[in-house]
Amino acid sequence: MSLRSSLRRKVLVFPFLGFYVKFFWGKSSSKYILELNGNRKALADESWSEIALSVKSVFGMLLVSRKGTSVSDGALISDYLRSRISKELENPCKCSAIEIIDIEFLSDPCFLLLEDHIVSIKSVLSEIILPVNSSHGDLHRDNFVVMDGELKVIDWAMYSARSSFLLDYLHFYCREICSIFKVSWVEAIWLSMPEWQKLSAEFDIPLDRLRLIYSLDRISLELGQDSGLLMLKPDKYRHVVGRLVGSICPPLEIVGF
């Protein structure tokens, strides 16, 4: 995280001896609570307990964790992700995407959506069946570390007890494409991603549906961290939602596009 980004988010991360210290200040108390509570829930969650790296609260707005090392062997992460996604193929607990993805934000006037658009999105989401479990929410390469020779995951501020690991899987490989091509996720979702295509075939979910559930979940999670983003980046969110609506509801005219 750059110093400029840290100052804007009011969160500063720095190494100290054999630890990482994350310092929150100002109006970032909600982020501090989200990360601390998310970590505690992950440690008590059998899906994550063995891989979650614990953090401890020190002196109020400080979180401290042991310092791991960056993952040099990408196969470690790939093997972990494939193992988890293979288990999801056998997961008997399933529900429709509309039950686990919060799309309340779509009612905001900034999206310029007709009520028919929102109804159509809800209808499509209700037809997409996902395996249900918990999710990390921001699973990418920098949130994996190696500790005592074992793979660990950090940064649990976006943890959700009722979600789907498929969304974590989609996010990881989307972020990989973002890093390669130096683009935002709103652009990366339209690029070719072999792992997304493989997931589409394995779970029998069309690629345009994967884009839809990933994008709506991503926006919901980002706004959950910082509701002001809708005012700071309205065009970013409005554009991707408008394009998604056009891809699933071609007969409808998209207002403002």
Short mmCIF file of C-alpha atoms in Angstrom, two decimals:
data_model
loop_
_atom_site.label_atom_id
_atom_site.label_comp_id
_atom_site.label_asym_id
_atom_site.label_seq_id
_atom_site.Cartn_x
_atom_site.Cartn_y
_atom_site.Cartn_z
CA MET A 1 0.00 0.00 0.00
CA SER A 2 1.49 3.40 -1.02
CA LEU A 3 1.87 6.20 1.51
CA ARG A 4 -0.64 8.30 -0.43
CA SER A 5 -3.17 5.49 -0.37
CA SER A 6 -2.48 4.88 3.31
CA LEU A 7 -3.09 8.52 4.18
CA ARG A 8 -6.35 8.58 2.22
CA ARG A 9 -7.59 5.37 3.84
CA LYS A 10 -6.18 6.39 7.24
CA VAL A 11 -4.51 2.99 7.61
CA LEU A 12 -0.74 2.57 7.86
CA VAL A 13 1.07 -0.81 7.74
CA PHE A 14 4.71 -1.13 8.77
CA PRO A 15 7.13 -3.87 9.94
CA PHE A 16 8.41 -3.87 13.50
CA LEU A 17 10.93 -6.53 14.53
CA GLY A 18 9.27 -9.86 13.63
CA PHE A 19 5.78 -8.40 13.31
CA TYR A 20 3.55 -6.35 11.06
CA VAL A 21 1.72 -3.47 12.69
CA LYS A 22 -1.39 -1.93 11.18
CA PHE A 23 -2.30 1.49 12.58
CA PHE A 24 -5.77 2.99 12.09
CA TRP A 25 -6.66 6.57 12.91
CA GLY A 26 -9.36 9.19 12.42
CA LYS A 27 -12.56 7.84 10.89
CA SER A 28 -11.03 4.46 10.07
CA SER A 29 -12.31 2.87 13.29
CA SER A 30 -14.95 0.94 11.32
CA LYS A 31 -12.20 -0.64 9.19
CA TYR A 32 -10.31 -1.59 12.34
CA ILE A 33 -13.40 -3.30 13.75
CA LEU A 34 -14.15 -5.07 10.45
CA GLU A 35 -10.65 -6.50 10.21
CA LEU A 36 -10.44 -7.57 13.84
CA ASN A 37 -13.89 -9.19 13.83
CA GLY A 38 -13.31 -10.78 10.42
CA ASN A 39 -10.09 -12.35 11.64
CA ARG A 40 -11.71 -13.71 14.78
CA LYS A 41 -14.53 -15.26 12.76
CA ALA A 42 -12.12 -16.78 10.25
CA LEU A 43 -10.08 -18.38 13.04
CA ALA A 44 -13.27 -19.99 14.35
CA ASP A 45 -14.36 -21.10 10.85
CA GLU A 46 -13.25 -24.65 9.96
CA SER A 47 -12.95 -23.62 6.30
CA TRP A 48 -10.27 -21.08 7.19
CA SER A 49 -8.96 -21.77 10.68
CA GLU A 50 -5.81 -23.61 9.57
CA ILE A 51 -4.78 -21.00 7.02
CA ALA A 52 -5.85 -17.75 8.73
CA LEU A 53 -3.01 -15.79 10.33
CA SER A 54 -4.24 -14.30 13.59
CA VAL A 55 -4.02 -10.63 14.50
CA LYS A 56 -4.15 -9.11 17.96
CA SER A 57 -5.45 -5.75 19.08
CA VAL A 58 -2.86 -3.66 20.94
CA PHE A 59 -3.42 -0.22 22.46
CA GLY A 60 -6.76 0.45 20.82
CA MET A 61 -6.36 1.13 17.10
CA LEU A 62 -3.29 -1.07 16.49
CA LEU A 63 -3.44 -4.58 15.03
CA VAL A 64 -0.35 -6.78 15.24
CA SER A 65 0.42 -10.04 13.47
CA ARG A 66 3.52 -12.17 13.01
CA LYS A 67 5.51 -11.26 9.93
CA GLY A 68 5.35 -13.85 7.18
CA THR A 69 7.29 -13.91 3.93
CA SER A 70 6.00 -13.38 0.40
CA VAL A 71 5.00 -16.50 -1.51
CA SER A 72 7.74 -17.19 -4.05
CA ASP A 73 6.24 -20.44 -5.31
CA GLY A 74 2.97 -19.66 -7.09
CA ALA A 75 2.16 -23.37 -7.22
CA LEU A 76 1.50 -23.30 -3.47
CA ILE A 77 -1.37 -20.87 -3.98
CA SER A 78 -2.65 -22.57 -7.12
CA ASP A 79 -2.74 -25.96 -5.40
CA TYR A 80 -4.62 -24.50 -2.45
CA LEU A 81 -7.19 -22.80 -4.68
CA ARG A 82 -7.75 -25.92 -6.78
CA SER A 83 -8.13 -28.05 -3.65
CA ARG A 84 -10.75 -25.68 -2.25
CA ILE A 85 -12.67 -25.36 -5.51
CA SER A 86 -12.68 -29.16 -5.96
CA LYS A 87 -14.38 -29.48 -2.58
CA GLU A 88 -16.98 -26.97 -3.68
CA LEU A 89 -17.99 -29.24 -6.54
CA GLU A 90 -19.16 -31.71 -3.89
CA ASN A 91 -20.60 -29.10 -1.52
CA PRO A 92 -24.25 -30.12 -0.82
CA CYS A 93 -25.10 -26.71 0.62
CA LYS A 94 -26.26 -24.50 -2.25
CA CYS A 95 -28.48 -21.49 -2.80
CA SER A 96 -29.22 -18.86 -5.43
CA ALA A 97 -26.82 -15.94 -5.85
CA ILE A 98 -29.55 -13.47 -4.90
CA GLU A 99 -29.48 -14.91 -1.37
CA ILE A 100 -25.82 -14.14 -0.72
CA ILE A 101 -25.00 -11.07 -2.84
CA ASP A 102 -26.21 -7.73 -1.52
CA ILE A 103 -27.44 -5.61 -4.44
CA GLU A 104 -29.23 -2.92 -2.47
CA PHE A 105 -26.74 -0.37 -3.84
CA LEU A 106 -28.31 -0.72 -7.32
CA SER A 107 -31.21 1.43 -6.14
CA ASP A 108 -28.88 4.43 -5.87
CA PRO A 109 -29.83 7.04 -8.54
CA CYS A 110 -26.21 7.22 -9.73
CA PHE A 111 -26.65 3.92 -11.61
CA LEU A 112 -29.41 5.34 -13.82
CA LEU A 113 -31.20 1.99 -13.76
CA LEU A 114 -34.85 1.46 -14.52
CA GLU A 115 -36.83 -0.68 -12.12
CA ASP A 116 -37.10 -3.24 -14.93
CA HIS A 117 -33.31 -3.50 -14.98
CA ILE A 118 -33.15 -4.27 -11.28
CA VAL A 119 -35.95 -6.81 -11.60
CA SER A 120 -34.09 -8.50 -14.46
CA ILE A 121 -30.85 -8.63 -12.44
CA LYS A 122 -32.68 -10.17 -9.49
CA SER A 123 -34.28 -12.72 -11.79
CA VAL A 124 -30.93 -13.75 -13.28
CA LEU A 125 -29.30 -13.95 -9.83
CA SER A 126 -32.11 -16.16 -8.58
CA GLU A 127 -31.31 -18.68 -11.33
CA ILE A 128 -27.57 -18.89 -10.56
CA ILE A 129 -26.92 -21.64 -8.01
CA LEU A 130 -23.76 -21.36 -5.93
CA PRO A 131 -22.20 -23.56 -3.25
CA VAL A 132 -22.58 -21.75 0.07
CA ASN A 133 -19.87 -21.27 2.67
CA SER A 134 -17.79 -18.36 3.91
CA SER A 135 -15.48 -16.13 1.90
CA HIS A 136 -12.35 -14.08 2.53
CA GLY A 137 -13.61 -11.29 0.27
CA ASP A 138 -10.25 -10.01 -0.99
CA LEU A 139 -8.21 -13.10 -1.79
CA HIS A 140 -5.23 -12.06 -3.93
CA ARG A 141 -1.54 -12.92 -4.11
CA ASP A 142 -0.41 -10.23 -1.64
CA ASN A 143 -2.79 -11.58 1.00
CA PHE A 144 -1.01 -14.94 1.01
CA VAL A 145 2.16 -15.30 3.07
CA VAL A 146 4.37 -18.17 4.20
CA MET A 147 4.75 -18.68 7.95
CA ASP A 148 6.94 -21.47 9.33
CA GLY A 149 6.81 -23.16 5.93
CA GLU A 150 3.01 -23.08 5.76
CA LEU A 151 0.68 -21.01 3.58
CA LYS A 152 -1.32 -18.40 5.50
CA VAL A 153 -3.90 -15.77 4.59
CA ILE A 154 -4.00 -12.22 5.99
CA ASP A 155 -6.35 -9.20 5.87
CA TRP A 156 -9.83 -10.38 6.85
CA ALA A 157 -11.74 -7.09 6.73
CA MET A 158 -14.05 -8.37 3.96
CA TYR A 159 -14.75 -11.78 5.50
CA SER A 160 -18.34 -12.97 5.08
CA ALA A 161 -19.79 -15.90 7.00
CA ARG A 162 -22.39 -16.58 4.31
CA SER A 163 -21.02 -16.28 0.82
CA SER A 164 -19.29 -18.59 -1.67
CA PHE A 165 -15.65 -19.52 -2.18
CA LEU A 166 -16.33 -19.31 -5.92
CA LEU A 167 -16.33 -15.53 -5.49
CA ASP A 168 -12.90 -15.69 -3.82
CA TYR A 169 -11.63 -17.88 -6.66
CA LEU A 170 -12.95 -15.47 -9.29
CA HIS A 171 -11.39 -12.53 -7.47
CA PHE A 172 -7.96 -14.13 -7.18
CA TYR A 173 -7.66 -14.78 -10.91
CA CYS A 174 -9.20 -11.45 -11.83
CA ARG A 175 -6.56 -9.71 -9.72
CA GLU A 176 -3.87 -11.76 -11.46
CA ILE A 177 -5.06 -10.38 -14.81
CA CYS A 178 -5.20 -6.88 -13.31
CA SER A 179 -1.54 -7.20 -12.32
CA ILE A 180 -0.43 -8.53 -15.69
CA PHE A 181 -2.21 -5.91 -17.81
CA LYS A 182 -2.18 -3.05 -15.27
CA VAL A 183 -5.92 -2.53 -15.45
CA SER A 184 -8.79 -2.24 -12.99
CA TRP A 185 -11.05 -5.21 -12.31
CA VAL A 186 -13.87 -3.44 -14.18
CA GLU A 187 -11.76 -3.86 -17.33
CA ALA A 188 -10.19 -7.22 -16.46
CA ILE A 189 -13.54 -9.05 -16.27
CA TRP A 190 -13.95 -8.68 -20.04
CA LEU A 191 -10.53 -10.15 -20.84
CA SER A 192 -9.81 -13.82 -21.45
CA MET A 193 -9.23 -15.69 -18.17
CA PRO A 194 -8.67 -19.45 -18.54
CA GLU A 195 -9.44 -20.12 -14.87
CA TRP A 196 -12.78 -18.34 -15.17
CA GLN A 197 -13.59 -20.37 -18.28
CA LYS A 198 -12.67 -23.60 -16.51
CA LEU A 199 -14.83 -22.66 -13.53
CA SER A 200 -17.72 -21.82 -15.86
CA ALA A 201 -17.57 -25.34 -17.32
CA GLU A 202 -17.12 -27.12 -13.98
CA PHE A 203 -20.07 -25.42 -12.30
CA ASP A 204 -22.20 -25.00 -15.41
CA ILE A 205 -22.48 -21.23 -14.97
CA PRO A 206 -22.18 -19.17 -18.18
CA LEU A 207 -19.29 -16.74 -18.32
CA ASP A 208 -21.55 -13.68 -18.50
CA ARG A 209 -23.21 -14.86 -15.27
CA LEU A 210 -19.83 -15.20 -13.58
CA ARG A 211 -19.03 -11.62 -14.60
CA LEU A 212 -22.34 -10.49 -13.15
CA ILE A 213 -22.06 -12.17 -9.75
CA TYR A 214 -18.41 -11.24 -9.37
CA SER A 215 -18.95 -7.58 -10.24
CA LEU A 216 -22.01 -7.10 -8.06
CA ASP A 217 -20.30 -8.79 -5.13
CA ARG A 218 -17.13 -6.74 -5.68
CA ILE A 219 -19.01 -3.44 -5.68
CA SER A 220 -20.97 -4.45 -2.59
CA LEU A 221 -17.78 -5.37 -0.72
CA GLU A 222 -15.93 -2.21 -1.75
CA LEU A 223 -18.83 0.01 -0.71
CA GLY A 224 -19.05 -1.92 2.56
CA GLN A 225 -15.48 -0.83 3.26
CA ASP A 226 -15.95 2.75 2.13
CA SER A 227 -19.43 4.00 1.23
CA GLY A 228 -17.88 7.23 -0.05
CA LEU A 229 -16.50 5.38 -3.09
CA LEU A 230 -19.89 5.72 -4.77
CA MET A 231 -19.40 9.48 -4.75
CA LEU A 232 -15.68 9.34 -5.55
CA LYS A 233 -15.92 6.83 -8.41
CA PRO A 234 -19.51 6.87 -9.70
CA ASP A 235 -18.47 6.51 -13.36
CA LYS A 236 -16.42 3.39 -12.64
CA TYR A 237 -19.32 1.56 -11.03
CA ARG A 238 -22.01 2.99 -13.30
CA HIS A 239 -20.14 1.94 -16.43
CA VAL A 240 -19.56 -1.66 -15.38
CA VAL A 241 -23.15 -2.10 -14.14
CA GLY A 242 -24.50 -0.59 -17.34
CA ARG A 243 -22.42 -2.92 -19.48
CA LEU A 244 -23.46 -5.94 -17.41
CA VAL A 245 -27.12 -5.03 -17.71
CA GLY A 246 -26.66 -4.73 -21.45
CA SER A 247 -25.11 -8.20 -21.60
CA ILE A 248 -27.94 -9.94 -19.73
CA CYS A 249 -30.90 -7.77 -20.76
CA PRO A 250 -30.23 -6.70 -24.38
CA PRO A 251 -33.87 -5.81 -25.13
CA LEU A 252 -33.87 -3.13 -22.43
CA GLU A 253 -32.61 0.36 -23.18
CA ILE A 254 -30.00 1.43 -20.62
CA VAL A 255 -30.68 5.00 -19.54
CA GLY A 256 -27.63 7.23 -19.86
CA PHE A 257 -25.55 4.85 -21.99
#
